[in-house]
Every structure is written in C-alpha cells, then in structure tokens.
Short mmCIF file of C-alpha atoms and ligand atoms in Angstrom, two decimals:
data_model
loop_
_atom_site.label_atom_id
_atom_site.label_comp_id
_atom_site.label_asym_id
_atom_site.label_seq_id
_atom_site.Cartn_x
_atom_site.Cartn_y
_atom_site.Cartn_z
CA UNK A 981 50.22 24.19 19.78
CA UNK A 982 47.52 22.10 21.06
CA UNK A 983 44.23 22.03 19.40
CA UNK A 984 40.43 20.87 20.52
CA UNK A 985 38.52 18.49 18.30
CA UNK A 986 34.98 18.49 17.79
CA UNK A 987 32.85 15.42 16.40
CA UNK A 988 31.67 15.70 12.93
CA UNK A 989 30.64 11.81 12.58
CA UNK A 990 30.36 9.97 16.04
CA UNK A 991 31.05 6.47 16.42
CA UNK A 992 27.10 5.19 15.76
CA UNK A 993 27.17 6.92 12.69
CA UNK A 994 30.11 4.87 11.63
CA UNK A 995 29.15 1.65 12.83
CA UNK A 996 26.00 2.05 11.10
CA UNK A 997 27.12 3.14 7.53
CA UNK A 998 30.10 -0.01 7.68
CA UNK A 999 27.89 -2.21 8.34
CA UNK A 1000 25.75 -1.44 5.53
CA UNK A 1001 28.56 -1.18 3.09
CA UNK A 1002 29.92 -4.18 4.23
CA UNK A 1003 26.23 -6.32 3.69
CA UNK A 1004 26.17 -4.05 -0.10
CA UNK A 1005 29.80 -5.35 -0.69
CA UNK A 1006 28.98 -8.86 0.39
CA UNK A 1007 25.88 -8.86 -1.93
CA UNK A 1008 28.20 -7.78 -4.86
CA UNK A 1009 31.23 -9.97 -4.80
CA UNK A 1010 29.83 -13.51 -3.87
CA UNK A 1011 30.94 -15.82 -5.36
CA UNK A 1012 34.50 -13.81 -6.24
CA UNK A 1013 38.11 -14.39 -5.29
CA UNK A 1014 38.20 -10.90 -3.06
CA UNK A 1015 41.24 -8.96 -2.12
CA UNK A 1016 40.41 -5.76 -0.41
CA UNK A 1017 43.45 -3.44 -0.45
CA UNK A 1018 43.71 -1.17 2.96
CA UNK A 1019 45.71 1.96 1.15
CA UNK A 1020 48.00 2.71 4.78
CA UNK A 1021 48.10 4.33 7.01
CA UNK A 1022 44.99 6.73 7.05
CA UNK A 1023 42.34 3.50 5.80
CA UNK A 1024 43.47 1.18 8.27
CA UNK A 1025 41.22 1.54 11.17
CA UNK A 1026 38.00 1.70 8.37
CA UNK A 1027 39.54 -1.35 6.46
CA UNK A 1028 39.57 -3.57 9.65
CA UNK A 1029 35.84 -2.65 10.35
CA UNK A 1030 34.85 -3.24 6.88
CA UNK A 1031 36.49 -6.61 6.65
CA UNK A 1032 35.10 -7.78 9.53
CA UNK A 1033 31.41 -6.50 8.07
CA UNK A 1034 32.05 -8.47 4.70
CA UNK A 1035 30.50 -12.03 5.78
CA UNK A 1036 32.45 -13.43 2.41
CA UNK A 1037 35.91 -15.69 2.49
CA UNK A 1038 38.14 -12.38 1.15
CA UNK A 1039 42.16 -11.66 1.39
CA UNK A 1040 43.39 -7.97 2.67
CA UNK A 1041 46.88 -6.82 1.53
CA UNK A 1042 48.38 -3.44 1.99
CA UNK A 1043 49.36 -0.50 -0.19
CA UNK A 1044 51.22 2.51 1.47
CA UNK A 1045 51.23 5.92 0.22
CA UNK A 1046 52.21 9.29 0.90
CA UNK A 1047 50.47 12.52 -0.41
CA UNK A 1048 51.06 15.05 2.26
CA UNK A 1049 53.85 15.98 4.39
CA UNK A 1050 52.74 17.55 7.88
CA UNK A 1051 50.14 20.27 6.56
CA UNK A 1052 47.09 19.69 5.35
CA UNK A 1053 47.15 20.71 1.57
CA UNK A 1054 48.13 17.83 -0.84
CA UNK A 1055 51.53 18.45 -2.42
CA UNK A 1056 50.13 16.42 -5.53
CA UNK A 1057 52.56 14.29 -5.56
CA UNK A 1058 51.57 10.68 -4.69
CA UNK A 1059 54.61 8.22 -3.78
CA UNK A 1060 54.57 4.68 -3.17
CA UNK A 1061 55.68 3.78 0.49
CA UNK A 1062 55.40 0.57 0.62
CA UNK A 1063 54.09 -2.20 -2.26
CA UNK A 1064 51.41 -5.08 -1.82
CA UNK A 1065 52.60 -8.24 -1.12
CA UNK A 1066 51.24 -10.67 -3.90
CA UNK A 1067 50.36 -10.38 -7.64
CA UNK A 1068 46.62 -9.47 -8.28
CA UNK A 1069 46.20 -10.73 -11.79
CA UNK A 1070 42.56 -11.97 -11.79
CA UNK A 1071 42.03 -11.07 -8.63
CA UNK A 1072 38.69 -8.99 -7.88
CA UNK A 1073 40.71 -5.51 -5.85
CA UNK A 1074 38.75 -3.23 -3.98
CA UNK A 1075 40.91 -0.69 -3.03
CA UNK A 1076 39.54 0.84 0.51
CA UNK A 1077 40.42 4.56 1.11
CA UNK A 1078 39.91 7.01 4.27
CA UNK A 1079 39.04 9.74 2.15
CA UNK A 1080 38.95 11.01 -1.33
CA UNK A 1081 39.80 14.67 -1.75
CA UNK A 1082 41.57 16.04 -4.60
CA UNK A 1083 41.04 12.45 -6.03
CA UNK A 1084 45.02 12.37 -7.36
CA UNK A 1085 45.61 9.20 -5.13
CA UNK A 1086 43.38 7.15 -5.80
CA UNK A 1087 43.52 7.98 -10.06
CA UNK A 1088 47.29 7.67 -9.33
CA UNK A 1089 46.31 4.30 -7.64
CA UNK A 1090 44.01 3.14 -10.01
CA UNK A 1091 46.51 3.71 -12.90
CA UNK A 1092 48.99 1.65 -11.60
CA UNK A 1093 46.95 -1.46 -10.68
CA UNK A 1094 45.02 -1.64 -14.00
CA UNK A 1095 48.68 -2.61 -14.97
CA UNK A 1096 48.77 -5.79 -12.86
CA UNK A 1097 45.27 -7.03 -14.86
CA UNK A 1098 43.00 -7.34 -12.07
CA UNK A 1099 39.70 -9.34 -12.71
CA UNK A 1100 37.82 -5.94 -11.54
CA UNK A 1101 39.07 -3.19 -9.79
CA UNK A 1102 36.94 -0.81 -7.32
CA UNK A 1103 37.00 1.91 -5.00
CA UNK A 1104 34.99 1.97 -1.42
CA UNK A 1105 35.94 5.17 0.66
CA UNK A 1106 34.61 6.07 4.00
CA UNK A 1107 34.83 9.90 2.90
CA UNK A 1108 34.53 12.10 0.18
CA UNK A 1109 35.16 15.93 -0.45
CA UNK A 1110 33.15 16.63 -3.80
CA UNK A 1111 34.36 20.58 -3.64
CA UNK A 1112 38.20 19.63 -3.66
CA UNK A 1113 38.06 17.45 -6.79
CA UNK A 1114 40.90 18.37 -9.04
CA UNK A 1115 40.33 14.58 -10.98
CA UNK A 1116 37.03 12.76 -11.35
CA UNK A 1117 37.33 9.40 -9.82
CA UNK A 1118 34.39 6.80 -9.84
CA UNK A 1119 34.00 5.96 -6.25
CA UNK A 1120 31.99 2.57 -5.97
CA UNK A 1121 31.08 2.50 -2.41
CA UNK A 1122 31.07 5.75 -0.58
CA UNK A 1123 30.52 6.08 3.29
CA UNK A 1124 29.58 9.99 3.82
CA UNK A 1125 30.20 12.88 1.48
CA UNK A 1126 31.61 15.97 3.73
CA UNK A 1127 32.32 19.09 3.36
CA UNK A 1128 35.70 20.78 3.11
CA UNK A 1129 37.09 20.71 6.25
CA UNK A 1130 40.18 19.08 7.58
CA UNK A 1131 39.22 15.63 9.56
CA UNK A 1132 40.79 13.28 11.89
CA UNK A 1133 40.32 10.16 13.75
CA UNK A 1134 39.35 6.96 12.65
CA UNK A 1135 42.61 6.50 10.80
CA UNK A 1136 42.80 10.06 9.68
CA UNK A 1137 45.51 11.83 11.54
CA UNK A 1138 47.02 16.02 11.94
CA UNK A 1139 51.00 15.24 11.93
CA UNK A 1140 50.83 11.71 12.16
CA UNK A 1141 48.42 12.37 15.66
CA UNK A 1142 44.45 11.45 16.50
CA UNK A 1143 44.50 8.40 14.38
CA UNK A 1144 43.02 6.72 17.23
CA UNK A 1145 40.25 8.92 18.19
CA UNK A 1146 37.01 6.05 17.80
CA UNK A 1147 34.85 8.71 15.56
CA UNK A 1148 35.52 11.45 13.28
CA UNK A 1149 36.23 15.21 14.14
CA UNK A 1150 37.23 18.43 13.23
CA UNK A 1151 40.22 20.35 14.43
CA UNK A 1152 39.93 23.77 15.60
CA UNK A 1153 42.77 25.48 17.03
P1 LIG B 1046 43.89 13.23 -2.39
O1 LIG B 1046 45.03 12.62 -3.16
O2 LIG B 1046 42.54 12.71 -2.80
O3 LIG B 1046 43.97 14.74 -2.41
O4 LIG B 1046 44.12 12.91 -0.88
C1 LIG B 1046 44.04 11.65 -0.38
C2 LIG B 1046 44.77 11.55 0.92
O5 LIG B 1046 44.99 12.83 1.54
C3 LIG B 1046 43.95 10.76 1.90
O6 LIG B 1046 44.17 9.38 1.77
C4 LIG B 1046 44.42 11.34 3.23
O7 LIG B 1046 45.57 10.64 3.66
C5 LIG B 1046 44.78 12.77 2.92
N1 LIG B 1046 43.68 13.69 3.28
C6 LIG B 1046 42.85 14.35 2.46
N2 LIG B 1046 41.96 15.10 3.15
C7 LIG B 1046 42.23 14.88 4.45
C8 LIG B 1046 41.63 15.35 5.67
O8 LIG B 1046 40.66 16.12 5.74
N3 LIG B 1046 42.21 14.88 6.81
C9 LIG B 1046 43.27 14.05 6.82
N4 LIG B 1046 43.74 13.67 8.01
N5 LIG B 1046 43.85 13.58 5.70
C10 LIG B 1046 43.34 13.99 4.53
#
C-alpha cells in the first residue's frame, strides 16, 4: 500500500518553535549540570535540533523504548529497548519526547528515573495529543498541541518509514 502525506507543521514552523524552546530551556537551567535524554528512535531528529538551540555546556544520552508494534494504536505496554549509558544521580534530566499521546510512556518513564535520584527531572515534547490522554503527565516544555491524528516525519515514522521527511505530516491513504 502506498500512502500520500500531507503537511500539518512545515519545516518554518519547526525551526521557529525549537528555537524558542531551546532560548526558554537555556534561560531555565543555567548554571545546571544538564543531561537531556533523546527517548529513541521517534525524538531523535527533534533532540538534535534542540541541543543544538540550547546555547548551555549540556550532556545528551539515550533511552530506547518501544510502545507500538507496526499500527498505530499503543499496545500500552512500554518496554525498555535499550538503557542510558551513565548514572544520573544529581544530574538535572530533561527527558525530550516526539510526542505525548496516551501519556503511558513518558509516566512509565518518569517512574523509573525518579528511582536513579535525579537533581530535577523534566519533560520537553515537540507534540502533544490532549484528547488521547489515558494518564495526566506534566509536560514542561511543549512544542505544538495537535489534534488526533496519526503523524510522521521529523522522527515520527508509519512502520518504521518517513522518519526523515524535514516537517511534519499526515498520512492519508
Ligand atoms: P504514548 O505512550 O504517549 O501513547 O505514546 C508515545 C509514543 O507513541 C511516542 O513516543 C510515539 O513513538 C508513538 N506515537 C504516538 N502517537 C503517534 C503518532 O501520531 N505518530 C507516530 N508516528 N507515533 C506516535
């Protein structure tokens, strides 16, 4: 099957809101030993642009999970695919996140790094869906709230595919 994808946030429109994260991120953690954590594979394209919009001395490490198989409805179960490299006891984490929808990763992710005593923890995520929330999860930093609709690009991918279109569509078949 082959499908078409149209935009829903165009490359601008992401430049534009990274950048001001990044200078909103930078204004909060000067000063702080940073580690941002880029939760693979679906945050990696926004966690390289956000890094490089933090002007601050930070660390990235890398967190790999796996919530859906190749559909696109969460099976609710969140497994760890691969573990960060280095302890983050006092450590100021901000876990970075392609999008929050049901919200059981991240509380899933949350959970188990509160265990490691962080200094703080956080969460920035480029998107949210409010209307699929089956757990309330305090996002810090948010990049765009969307509505429910399946996305790719930018990380985001349909069957491990499109995780290198530049911007952000929708697929329609
Ligand atoms: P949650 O646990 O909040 O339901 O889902 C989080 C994960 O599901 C995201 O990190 C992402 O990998 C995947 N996901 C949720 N919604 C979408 C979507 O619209 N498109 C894609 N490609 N992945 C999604």
């Amino acid at each position: 099957m082959t499908f078409a994808v149209s935009t829903l946030l165009s490359e601008e429109t992401i430049r534009d809101r990274v950048r001001a994260l990044g200078e909103q991120i930078r204004a909060d953690y000067e000063g702080k030993n940073m580690l941002l954590v880029c939760v693979l594979k679906g945050s990696f394209v926004f966690a390289a642009d956000l890094a490089r919009a933090i002007d601050l001395p930070l660390k990235i490490d890398f967190l790999g999970t796996r919530s859906y198989g190749d559909g696109t409805e969460s099976s609710g179960v969140v497994q760890i695919t691969y573990d960060l490299a280095r302890p983050i006891a006092d450590v100021h984490v901000l876990l970075v996140e392609d999008i929050v929808d049901s919200g059981l990763t991240i509380a899933h992710l949350l959970q188990l790094l509160r265990t490691r005593n962080p200094a703080s923890l956080k969460v920035c995520s480029l998107l949210h869906k409010p209307s699929r929330a089956k757990i309330e999860v305090p996002i810090d930093y948010l990049g765009f709230s969307i509505e429910d609709r399946f996305v790719v690009g930018y990380g985001l991918d349909h069957a491990e595919t499109y995780r290198n279109l530049p911007f952000i569509g929708v697929l329609s078949a």
